[in-house]
XYZ file of C-alpha atoms in Angstrom:
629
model
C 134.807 24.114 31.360
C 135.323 27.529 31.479
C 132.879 28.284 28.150
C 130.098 25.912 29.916
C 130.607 27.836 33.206
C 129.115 31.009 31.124
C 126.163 29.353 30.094
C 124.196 29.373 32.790
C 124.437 33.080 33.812
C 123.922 34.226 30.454
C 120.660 32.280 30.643
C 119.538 34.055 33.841
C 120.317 37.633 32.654
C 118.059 37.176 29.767
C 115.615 35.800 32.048
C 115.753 38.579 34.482
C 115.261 40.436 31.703
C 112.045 39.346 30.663
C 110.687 39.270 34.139
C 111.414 42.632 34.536
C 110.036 43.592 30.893
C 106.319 41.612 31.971
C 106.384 43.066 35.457
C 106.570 46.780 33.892
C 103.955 45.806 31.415
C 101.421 44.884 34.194
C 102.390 48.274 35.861
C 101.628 50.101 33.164
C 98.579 48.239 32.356
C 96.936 48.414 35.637
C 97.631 52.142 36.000
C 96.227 52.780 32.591
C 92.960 50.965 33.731
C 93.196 52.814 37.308
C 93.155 55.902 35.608
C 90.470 54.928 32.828
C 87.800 54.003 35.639
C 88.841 57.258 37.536
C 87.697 59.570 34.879
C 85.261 57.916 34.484
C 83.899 57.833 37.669
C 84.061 61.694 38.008
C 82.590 61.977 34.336
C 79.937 59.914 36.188
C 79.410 62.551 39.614
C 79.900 65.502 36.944
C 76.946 65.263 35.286
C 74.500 65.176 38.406
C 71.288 62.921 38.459
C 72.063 61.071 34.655
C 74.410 58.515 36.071
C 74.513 56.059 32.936
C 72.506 55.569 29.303
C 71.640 51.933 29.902
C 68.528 50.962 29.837
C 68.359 49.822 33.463
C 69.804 52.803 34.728
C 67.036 54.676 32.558
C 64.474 52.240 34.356
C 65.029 53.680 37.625
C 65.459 56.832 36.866
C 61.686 56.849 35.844
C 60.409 55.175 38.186
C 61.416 57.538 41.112
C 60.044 60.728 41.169
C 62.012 64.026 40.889
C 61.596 65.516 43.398
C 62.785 62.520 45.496
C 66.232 62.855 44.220
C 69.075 64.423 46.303
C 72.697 65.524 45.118
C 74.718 65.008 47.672
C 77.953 67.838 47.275
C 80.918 66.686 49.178
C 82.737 69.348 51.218
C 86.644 68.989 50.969
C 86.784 72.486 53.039
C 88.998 72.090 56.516
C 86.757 72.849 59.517
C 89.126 72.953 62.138
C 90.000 76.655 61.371
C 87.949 79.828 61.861
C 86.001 81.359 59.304
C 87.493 84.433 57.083
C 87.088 87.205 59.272
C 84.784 90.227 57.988
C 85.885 93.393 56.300
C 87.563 96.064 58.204
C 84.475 98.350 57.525
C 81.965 95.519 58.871
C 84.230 94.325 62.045
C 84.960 97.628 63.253
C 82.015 99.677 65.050
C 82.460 103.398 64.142
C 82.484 106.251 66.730
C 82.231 109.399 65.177
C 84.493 112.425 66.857
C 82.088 114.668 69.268
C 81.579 118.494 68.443
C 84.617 120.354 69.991
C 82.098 122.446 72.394
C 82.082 119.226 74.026
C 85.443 119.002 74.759
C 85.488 119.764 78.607
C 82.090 117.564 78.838
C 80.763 116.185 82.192
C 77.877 114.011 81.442
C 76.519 114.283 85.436
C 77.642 117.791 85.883
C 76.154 119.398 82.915
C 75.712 122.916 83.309
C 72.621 123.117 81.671
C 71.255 119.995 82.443
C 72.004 121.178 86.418
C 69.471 124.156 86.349
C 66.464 122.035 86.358
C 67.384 121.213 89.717
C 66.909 122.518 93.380
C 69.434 124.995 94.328
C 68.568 124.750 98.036
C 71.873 123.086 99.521
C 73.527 122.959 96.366
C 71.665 119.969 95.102
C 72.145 121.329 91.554
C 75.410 120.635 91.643
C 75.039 117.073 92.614
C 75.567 114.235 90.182
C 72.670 114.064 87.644
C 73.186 112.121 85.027
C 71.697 111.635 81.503
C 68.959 109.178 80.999
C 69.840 106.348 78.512
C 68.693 108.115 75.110
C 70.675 111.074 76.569
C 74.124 109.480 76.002
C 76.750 110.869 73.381
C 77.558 107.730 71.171
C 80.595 110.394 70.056
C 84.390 110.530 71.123
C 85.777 113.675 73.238
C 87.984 115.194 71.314
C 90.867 117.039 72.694
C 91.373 120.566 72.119
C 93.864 121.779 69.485
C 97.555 121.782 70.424
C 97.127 119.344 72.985
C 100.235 118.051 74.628
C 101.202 115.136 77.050
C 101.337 116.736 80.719
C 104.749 117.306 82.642
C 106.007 114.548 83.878
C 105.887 114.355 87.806
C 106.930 115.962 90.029
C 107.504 118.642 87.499
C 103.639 118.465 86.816
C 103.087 119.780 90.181
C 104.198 123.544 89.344
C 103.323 123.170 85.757
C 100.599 122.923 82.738
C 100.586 123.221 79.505
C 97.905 126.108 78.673
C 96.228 124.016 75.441
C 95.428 121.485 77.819
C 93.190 123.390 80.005
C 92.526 126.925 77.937
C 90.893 129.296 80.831
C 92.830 132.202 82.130
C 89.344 133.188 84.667
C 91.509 131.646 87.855
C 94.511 133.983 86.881
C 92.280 136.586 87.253
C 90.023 135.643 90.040
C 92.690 134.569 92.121
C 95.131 136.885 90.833
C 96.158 138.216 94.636
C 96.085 134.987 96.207
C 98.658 132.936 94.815
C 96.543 130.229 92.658
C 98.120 130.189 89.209
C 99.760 132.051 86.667
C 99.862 132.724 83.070
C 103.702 132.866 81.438
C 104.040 131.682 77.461
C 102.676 128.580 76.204
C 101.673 127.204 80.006
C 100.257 127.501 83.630
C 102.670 127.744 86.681
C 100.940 126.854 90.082
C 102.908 128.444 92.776
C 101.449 126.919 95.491
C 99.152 129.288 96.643
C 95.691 129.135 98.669
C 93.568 131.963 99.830
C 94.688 130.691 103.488
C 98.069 130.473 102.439
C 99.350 133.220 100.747
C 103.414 132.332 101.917
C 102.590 128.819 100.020
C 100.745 125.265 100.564
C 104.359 124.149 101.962
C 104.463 126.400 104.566
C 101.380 126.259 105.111
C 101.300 122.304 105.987
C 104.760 123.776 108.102
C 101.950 125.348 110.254
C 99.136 122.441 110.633
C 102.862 120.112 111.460
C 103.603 122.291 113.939
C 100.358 121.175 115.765
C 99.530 117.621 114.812
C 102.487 115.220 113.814
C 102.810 114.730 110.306
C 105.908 113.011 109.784
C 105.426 109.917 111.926
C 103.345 107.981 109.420
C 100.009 107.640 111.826
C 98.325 110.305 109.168
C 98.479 108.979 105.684
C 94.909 109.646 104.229
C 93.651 112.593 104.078
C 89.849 114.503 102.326
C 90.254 118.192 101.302
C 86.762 119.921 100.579
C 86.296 122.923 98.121
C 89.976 122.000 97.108
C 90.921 124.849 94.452
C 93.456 123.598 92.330
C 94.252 120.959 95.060
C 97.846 122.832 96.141
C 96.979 121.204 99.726
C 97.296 117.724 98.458
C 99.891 118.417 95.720
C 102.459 119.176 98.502
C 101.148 116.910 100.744
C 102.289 114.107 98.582
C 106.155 114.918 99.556
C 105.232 114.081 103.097
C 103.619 110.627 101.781
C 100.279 112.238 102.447
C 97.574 111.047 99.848
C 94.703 113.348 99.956
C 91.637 112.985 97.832
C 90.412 116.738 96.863
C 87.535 117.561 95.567
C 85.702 120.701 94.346
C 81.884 121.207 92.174
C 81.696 122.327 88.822
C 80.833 125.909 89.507
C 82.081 129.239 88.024
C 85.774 128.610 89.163
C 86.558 126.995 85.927
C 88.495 123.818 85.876
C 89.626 123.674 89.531
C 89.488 120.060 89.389
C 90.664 119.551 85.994
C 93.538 121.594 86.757
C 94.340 119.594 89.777
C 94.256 116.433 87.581
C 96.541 117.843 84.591
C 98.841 118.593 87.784
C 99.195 114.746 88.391
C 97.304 115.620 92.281
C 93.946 113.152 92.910
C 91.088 114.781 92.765
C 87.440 114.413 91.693
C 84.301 116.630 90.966
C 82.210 116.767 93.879
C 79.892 119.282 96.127
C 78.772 118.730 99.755
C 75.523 118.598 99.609
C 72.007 116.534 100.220
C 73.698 112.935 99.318
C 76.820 111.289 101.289
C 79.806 111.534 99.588
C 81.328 108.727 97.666
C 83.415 107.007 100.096
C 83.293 104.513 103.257
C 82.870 105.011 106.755
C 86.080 106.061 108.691
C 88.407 106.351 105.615
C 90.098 109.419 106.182
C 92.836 110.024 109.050
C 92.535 113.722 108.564
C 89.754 116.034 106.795
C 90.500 119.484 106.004
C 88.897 122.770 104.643
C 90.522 126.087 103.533
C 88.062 128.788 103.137
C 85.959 126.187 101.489
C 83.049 128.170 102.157
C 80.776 125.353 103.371
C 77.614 126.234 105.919
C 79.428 123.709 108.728
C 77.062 125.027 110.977
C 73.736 125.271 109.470
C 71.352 122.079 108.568
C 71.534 121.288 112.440
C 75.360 120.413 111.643
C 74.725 117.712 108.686
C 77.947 118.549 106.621
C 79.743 118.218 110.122
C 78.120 114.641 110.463
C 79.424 113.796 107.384
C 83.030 114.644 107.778
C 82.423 112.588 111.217
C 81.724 109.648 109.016
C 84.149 109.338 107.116
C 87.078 110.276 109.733
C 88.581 107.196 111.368
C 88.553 106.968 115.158
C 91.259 109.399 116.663
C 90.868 111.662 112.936
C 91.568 115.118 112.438
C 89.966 118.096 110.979
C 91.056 120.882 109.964
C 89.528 124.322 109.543
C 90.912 127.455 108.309
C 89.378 130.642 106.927
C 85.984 131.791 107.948
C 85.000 132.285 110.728
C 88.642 131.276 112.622
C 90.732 134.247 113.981
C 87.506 136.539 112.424
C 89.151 138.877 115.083
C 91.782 139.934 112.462
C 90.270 139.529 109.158
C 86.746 140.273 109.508
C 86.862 143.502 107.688
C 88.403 141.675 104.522
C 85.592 139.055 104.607
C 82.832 141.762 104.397
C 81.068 140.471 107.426
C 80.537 141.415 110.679
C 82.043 140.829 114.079
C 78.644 139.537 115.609
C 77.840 137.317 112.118
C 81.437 135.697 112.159
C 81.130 135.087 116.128
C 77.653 133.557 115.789
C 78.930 131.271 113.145
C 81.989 130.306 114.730
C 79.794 129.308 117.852
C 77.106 127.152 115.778
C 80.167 125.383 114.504
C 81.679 124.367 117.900
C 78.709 123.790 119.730
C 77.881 121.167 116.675
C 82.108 119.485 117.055
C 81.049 118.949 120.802
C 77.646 117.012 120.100
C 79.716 114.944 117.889
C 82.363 114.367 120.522
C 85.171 116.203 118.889
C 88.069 117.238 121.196
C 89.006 121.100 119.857
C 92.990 120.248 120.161
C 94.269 124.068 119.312
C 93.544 127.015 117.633
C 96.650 129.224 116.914
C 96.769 131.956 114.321
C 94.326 131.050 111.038
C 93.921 127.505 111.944
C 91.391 125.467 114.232
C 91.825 121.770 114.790
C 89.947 119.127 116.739
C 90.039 115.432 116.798
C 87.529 112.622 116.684
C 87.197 110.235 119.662
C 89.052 106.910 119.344
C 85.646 105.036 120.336
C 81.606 105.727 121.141
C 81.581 104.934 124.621
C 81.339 108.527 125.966
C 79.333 109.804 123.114
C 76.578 107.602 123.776
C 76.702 107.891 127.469
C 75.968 112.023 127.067
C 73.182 111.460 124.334
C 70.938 112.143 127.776
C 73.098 116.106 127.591
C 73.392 116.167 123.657
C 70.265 114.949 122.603
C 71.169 115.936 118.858
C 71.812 114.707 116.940
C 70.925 111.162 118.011
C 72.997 107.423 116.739
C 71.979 106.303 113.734
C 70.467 102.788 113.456
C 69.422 102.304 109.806
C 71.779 102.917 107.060
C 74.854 101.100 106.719
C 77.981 102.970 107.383
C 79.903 101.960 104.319
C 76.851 102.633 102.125
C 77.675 106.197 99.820
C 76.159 106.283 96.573
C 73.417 108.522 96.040
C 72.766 107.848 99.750
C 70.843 110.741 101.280
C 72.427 112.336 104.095
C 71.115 111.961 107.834
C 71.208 114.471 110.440
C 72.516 111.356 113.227
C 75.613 110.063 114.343
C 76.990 107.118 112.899
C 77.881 104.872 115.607
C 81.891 103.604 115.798
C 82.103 99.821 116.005
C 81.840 98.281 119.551
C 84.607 98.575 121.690
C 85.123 96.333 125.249
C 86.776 99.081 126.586
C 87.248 102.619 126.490
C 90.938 102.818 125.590
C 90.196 100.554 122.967
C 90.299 101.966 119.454
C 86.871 101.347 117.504
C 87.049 99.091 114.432
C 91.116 97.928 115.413
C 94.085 99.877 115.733
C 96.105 100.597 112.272
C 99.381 100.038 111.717
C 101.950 103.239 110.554
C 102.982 104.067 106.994
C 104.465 102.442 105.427
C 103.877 99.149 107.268
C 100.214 99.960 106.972
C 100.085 98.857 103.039
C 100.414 95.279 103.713
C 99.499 94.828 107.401
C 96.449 92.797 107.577
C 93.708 95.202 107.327
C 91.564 95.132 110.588
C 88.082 95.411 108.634
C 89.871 91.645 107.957
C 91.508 90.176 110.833
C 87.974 91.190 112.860
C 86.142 89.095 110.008
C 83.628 91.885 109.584
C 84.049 91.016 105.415
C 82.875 87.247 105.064
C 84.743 85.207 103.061
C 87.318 87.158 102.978
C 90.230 85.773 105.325
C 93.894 86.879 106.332
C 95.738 84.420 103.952
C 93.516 85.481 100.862
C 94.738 89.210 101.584
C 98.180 87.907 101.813
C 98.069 85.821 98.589
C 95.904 88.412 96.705
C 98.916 90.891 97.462
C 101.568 88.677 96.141
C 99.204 88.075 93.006
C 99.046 91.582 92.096
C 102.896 92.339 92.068
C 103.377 89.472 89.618
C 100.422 91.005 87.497
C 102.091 94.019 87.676
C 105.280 92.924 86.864
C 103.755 91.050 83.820
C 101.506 93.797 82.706
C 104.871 95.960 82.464
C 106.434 93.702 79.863
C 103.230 94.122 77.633
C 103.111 97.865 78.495
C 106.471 99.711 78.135
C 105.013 103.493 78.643
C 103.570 101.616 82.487
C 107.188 100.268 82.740
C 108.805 103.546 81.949
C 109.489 105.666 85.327
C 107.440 108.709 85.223
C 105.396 108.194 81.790
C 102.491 107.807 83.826
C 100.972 109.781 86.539
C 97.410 109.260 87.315
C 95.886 105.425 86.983
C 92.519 104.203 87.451
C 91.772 100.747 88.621
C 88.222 100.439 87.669
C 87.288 96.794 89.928
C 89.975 97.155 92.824
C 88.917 94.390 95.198
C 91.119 94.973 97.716
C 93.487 97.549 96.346
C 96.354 94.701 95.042
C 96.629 96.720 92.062
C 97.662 99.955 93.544
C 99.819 98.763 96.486
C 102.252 96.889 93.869
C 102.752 100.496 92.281
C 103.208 102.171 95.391
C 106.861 102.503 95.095
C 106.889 104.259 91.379
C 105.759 107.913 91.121
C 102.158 107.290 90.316
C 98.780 107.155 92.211
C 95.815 105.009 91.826
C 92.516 106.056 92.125
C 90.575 102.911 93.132
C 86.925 101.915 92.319
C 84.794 99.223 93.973
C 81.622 99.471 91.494
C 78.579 99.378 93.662
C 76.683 97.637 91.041
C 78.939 94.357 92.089
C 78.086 91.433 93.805
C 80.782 91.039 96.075
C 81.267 92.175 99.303
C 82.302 96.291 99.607
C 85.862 96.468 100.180
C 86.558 99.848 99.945
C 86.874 100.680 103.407
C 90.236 97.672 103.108
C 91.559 100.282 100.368
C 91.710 102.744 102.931
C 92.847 100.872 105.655
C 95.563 100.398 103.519
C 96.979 103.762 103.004
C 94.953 104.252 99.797
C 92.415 106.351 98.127
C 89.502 105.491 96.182
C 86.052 105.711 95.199
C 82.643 104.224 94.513
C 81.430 104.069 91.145
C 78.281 102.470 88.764
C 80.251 102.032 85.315
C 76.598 102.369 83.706
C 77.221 105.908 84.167
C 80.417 108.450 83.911
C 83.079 109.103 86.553
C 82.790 112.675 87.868
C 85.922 113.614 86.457
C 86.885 115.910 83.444
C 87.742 114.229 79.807
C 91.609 113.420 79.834
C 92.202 113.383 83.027
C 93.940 109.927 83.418
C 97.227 107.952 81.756
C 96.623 104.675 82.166
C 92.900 102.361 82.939
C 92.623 99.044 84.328
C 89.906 96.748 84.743
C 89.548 93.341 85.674
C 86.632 91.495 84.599
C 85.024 94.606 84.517
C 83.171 93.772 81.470
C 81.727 90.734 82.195
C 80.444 91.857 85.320
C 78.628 94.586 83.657
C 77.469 92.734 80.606
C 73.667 92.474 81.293
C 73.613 95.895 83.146
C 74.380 98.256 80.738
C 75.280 98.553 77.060
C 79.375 98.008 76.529
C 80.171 100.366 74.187
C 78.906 103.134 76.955
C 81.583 101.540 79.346
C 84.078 102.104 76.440
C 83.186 105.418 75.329
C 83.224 107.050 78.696
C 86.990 105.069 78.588
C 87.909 106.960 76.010
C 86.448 110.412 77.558
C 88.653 110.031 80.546
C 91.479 108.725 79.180
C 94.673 111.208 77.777
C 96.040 110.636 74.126
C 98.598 108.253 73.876
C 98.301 106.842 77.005
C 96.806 103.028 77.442
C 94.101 100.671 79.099
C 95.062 96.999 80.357
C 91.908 94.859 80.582
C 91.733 91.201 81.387
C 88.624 89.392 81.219
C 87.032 85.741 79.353
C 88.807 85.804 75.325
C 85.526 85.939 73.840
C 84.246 89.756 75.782
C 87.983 90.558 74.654
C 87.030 89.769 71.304
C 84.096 91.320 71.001
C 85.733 94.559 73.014
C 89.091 94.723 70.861
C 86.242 95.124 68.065
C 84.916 97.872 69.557
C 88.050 99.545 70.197
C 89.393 99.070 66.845
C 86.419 102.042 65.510
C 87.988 104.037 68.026
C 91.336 104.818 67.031
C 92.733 102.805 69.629
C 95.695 100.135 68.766
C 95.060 97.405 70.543
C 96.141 93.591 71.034
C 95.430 90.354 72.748
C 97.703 88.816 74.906
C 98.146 85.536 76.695
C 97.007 85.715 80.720
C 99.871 85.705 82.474
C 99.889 82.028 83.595
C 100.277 80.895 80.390
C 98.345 80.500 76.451
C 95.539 77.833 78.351
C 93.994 80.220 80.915
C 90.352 81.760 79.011
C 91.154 85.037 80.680
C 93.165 86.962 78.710
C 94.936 90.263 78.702
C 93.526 92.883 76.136
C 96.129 96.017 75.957
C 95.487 98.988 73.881
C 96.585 102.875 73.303
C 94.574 105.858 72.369
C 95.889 107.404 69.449
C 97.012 110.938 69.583
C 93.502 113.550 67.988
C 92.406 116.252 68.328
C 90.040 119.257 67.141
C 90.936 121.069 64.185
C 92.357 124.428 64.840
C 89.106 126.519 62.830
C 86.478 124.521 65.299
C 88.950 125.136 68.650
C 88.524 128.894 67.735
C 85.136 129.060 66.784
């Protein structure tokens, strides 16, 4: 039984066995045919329009004409991926480096290009800019031995002397305190031709009179600035003063200011109103500045009355104040210096001006708080009259008008025109009145509030892209090039920087400038179709938001980027956020520069379109045989 048990799974072994032996047969066999027909069929789409040698293949083939016939090439390529990109020589647009005579170039206050023009009220040294086939399509190079500025507030006594390589101030102002020579830099002791003992002292004097220290004066204007001492040591009294000075034969006042880490611009007083809003300043001041306040029936006075807010001071020292003592070192005499200083306040009273004091070397008087007076006596002071055309806020290239520019209605006279502001430093982010009396449309209290609270998280992004912005006292001087309403700066305000903000007039958007101010910051109007009026180098770090798409059918981009680079100091870097594809296109740009740049995600996250482009100048300059030439 136990033999015949075996039988019968010996019999299904072999069995198994020959299934399995057939199955692999007909595996083989059918792959051998899959294979055969394969080649066969790309033997067949190899050889292009002769498909087959039968006869009824050859049949059709001559009855269709040639020319009917179409190969049809498939495409195994991916397209869900970009194309290769370029070369490096194609992608990159090439900016050649400038001539080093250019290397202190200021394309609106060329010196030659300024001598074709009036000089009747200094309208020569105005802003006149090139025309279009004018423009340098070259870089600014830096002169030889350039160096990174002194960090702040270091900067504010000193300069490296390769940075800004004129001695003519040492010399011109050797007596009055300006700036000295020793080694390899410039010292700035402080000095002013008013203020021989020191700006500090100095500002001592003017406290002594007006209150400084309570925080009701936080702006402050400084015309025919010098090398800006006023507002350098103003700054430790969290006074921000915006200086300026022309381009005339006191070489580099301006520049020098800038390399000192102070805010300053290039600028004259002249036939046009200058670049800022209506009642931006809380105090305007002039040291010997040596403009005519009392000639042109009183038109630079009218200005300063413009922009002063309501209850502003001004301040005058130098010619013709306390001429009793120093006319015989002005060179003038006793009845010119008396007739002058009587055009001046005849012209402070026909704009309303209380004279507060005069003690010693300085004069001040204040502006009234609202218009109701003013326009009452327009029957005694019949010049110069209110104006009723031009809007208020409206300074670029805006020609200057001997009339008053009316303060915004008041129901009352102890009412302060155009809203009380608040004290420093609650003023920063205290609703701005120019907003809570809905004089800007559109623009509301709760979009101030929440504009403010998206800046400091912009901020605080932008500084883990940017370590050198992170980096306490890397960076001085910044430039927001599209401020809006000054978010950018006010979530710096506590590190030692400033922030020179711009509200391009070429924008359509309502002018918010005069918010900046109200604020407790500085700023300016610009058209980024043509240059700042600033020297080359003169900032650390540029910002722009959608700056580039606003300007794309204005003017051409790489003229935006180019003047960039002109302003902008080796080494240091620009943040711009705008649509990816101007990013693109502006990275591409950059990248024939000798910039290092990258694209980053917005800070919301890799789905927003706007995205963060951030970039560094690299470190050039001239060669040491052209810097000498």
């Amino acid at each position: 039984m136990a033999a015949m048990a075996c039988v019968p799974r010996r019999l299904s072994q072999i069995t198994l066995f020959n299934t399995k032996n057939l199955t692999l047969y007909h595996i083989t066999l059918v792959v051998i045919l899959c294979t055969t027909f394969y080649l066969i069929g790309i033997w067949q789409h190899s050889v292009g329009t002769t498909f087959s040698s039968s006869s009824a293949t050859a049949a059709f083939l001559s009855s269709v004409p040639c020319s009917s016939l179409k190969t049809t090439q498939l495409d195994f390529l991916p397209h869900n991926l970009p194309p290769d990109p370029p070369s490096e020589t194609a992608r990159a647009a090439q900016f050649p480096p400038c001539d080093p005579s250019f290397s202190e170039y200021t394309p609106c206050e060329d010196v030659q290009r300024s001598l074709k023009f009036d000089r009747d009220m200094l309208i020569y040294r105005e802003r006149h800019c090139p025309e279009k086939d004018e423009l340098l399509k070259c870089r600014i190079p830096a002169p030889y031995g350039y160096k990174v500025p002194f960090r702040w507030p270091q900067g504010r006594e000193f300069a490296w002397f390769a940075n800004v390589p004129h001695k003519e101030l040492t010399v011109e102002k050797k007596n009055q305190n300006w700036i000295k020579v020793e080694g390899d830099r410039f010292r700035f002791p402080g000095g002013g031709t008013m203020f021989p003992h020191g700006a500090d002292a100095y500002i001592d004097d003017i406290d002594k009179l007006i209150n400084l220290r309570d925080g009701s004066i936080r702006t402050a204007i400084d015309t025919g600035c010098g090398v800006a001492s006023w507002g350098a040591y103003l700054l430790s009294r969290n006074i921000l003063a915006m200086s300026f000075a022309p381009r005339d034969t006191h070489e580099a006042q301006v520049q020098f200011a800038l390399e000192r880490g102070v805010p300053a611009m290039i600028g004259v007083m002249a036939s046009i109103r200058l670049p800022y809003p209506s009642r931006a300043f809380d105090m305007a001041h002039c040291s010997r500045c040596l403009i005519p306040w009392g000639l042109y029936d009183g038109l630079y006075l009218i200005e300063v009355d413009r922009v002063l807010r309501p209850g502003g001071y001004w301040i005058l020292s130098g010619p013709p104040i306390n001429w009793q003592k120093h006319w015989k070192g002005w060179n003038r005499t006793t009845d010119d210096l008396k007739s002058e200083q009587s055009r001046i306040e005849t012209v402070a009273k026909s704009l309303c001006w209380k004279k507060l004091v005069q003690k010693d070397d300085l004069a001040i008087w204040q502006k009234p708080t609202n218009h109701v007076h003013c326009k009452a006596n327009r029957k005694v002071f019949k010049r110069p009259p209110i104006c009723h055309t031009q809007n208020p806020d409206m300074a670029w290239y805006t020609k200057l008008e001997t009339c008053l520019t009316p303060l915004p209605h008041v129901s009352n006279i102890k009412e302060i025109a155009g809203g009380q502001l608040a004290k420093w430093p609650q003023r920063l982010n205290a609703i701005p009145p120019r907003i809570s009396s809905g004089s800007l449309p559109g623009i509301t209290e709760t979009i101030f509030v929440e504009n403010s609270e998206l800046w400091k998280k912009r901020v605080e992004y932008y500084k883990t892209i940017d370590h050198q912005l992170a980096e306490t006292g890397r960076y001085r001087n910044l430039l927001d090039m599209n401020t809006y309403l000054g978010g950018f700066a006010a979530a710096l305000v506590d590190d030692p920087v400033w922030v020179m903000s711009i509200v391009p007039v070429e924008a359509d958007q309502i002018n918010t400038l005069g918010v900046v101010y109200e604020r407790g910051l500085i700023g300016t109007y610009q058209n980024w179709c043509e240059a700042m009026s600033t020297y080359p180098r003169t900032y650390d770090f540029i910002h722009g938001d959608a700056i580039f798409s606003l300007y794309k059918d204005r003017c051409e981009m790489e003229d935006i980027v180019l003047e960039m680079d002109r302003i902008l100091r080796p080494e240091s870097s620009v943040i711009i956020r705008d649509d990816v594809d101007v990013l693109m296109k502006l990275k591409n740009m950059m990248d024939g520069m000798q910039w290092d740049g990258r694209i980053v995600d917005h800070e919301d996250g890799p789905h927003e379109r706007t995205k963060i482009l951030f970039a560094v100048k690299q470190y050039w300059v001239a060669s040491p045989l052209s810097q000498n030439q």
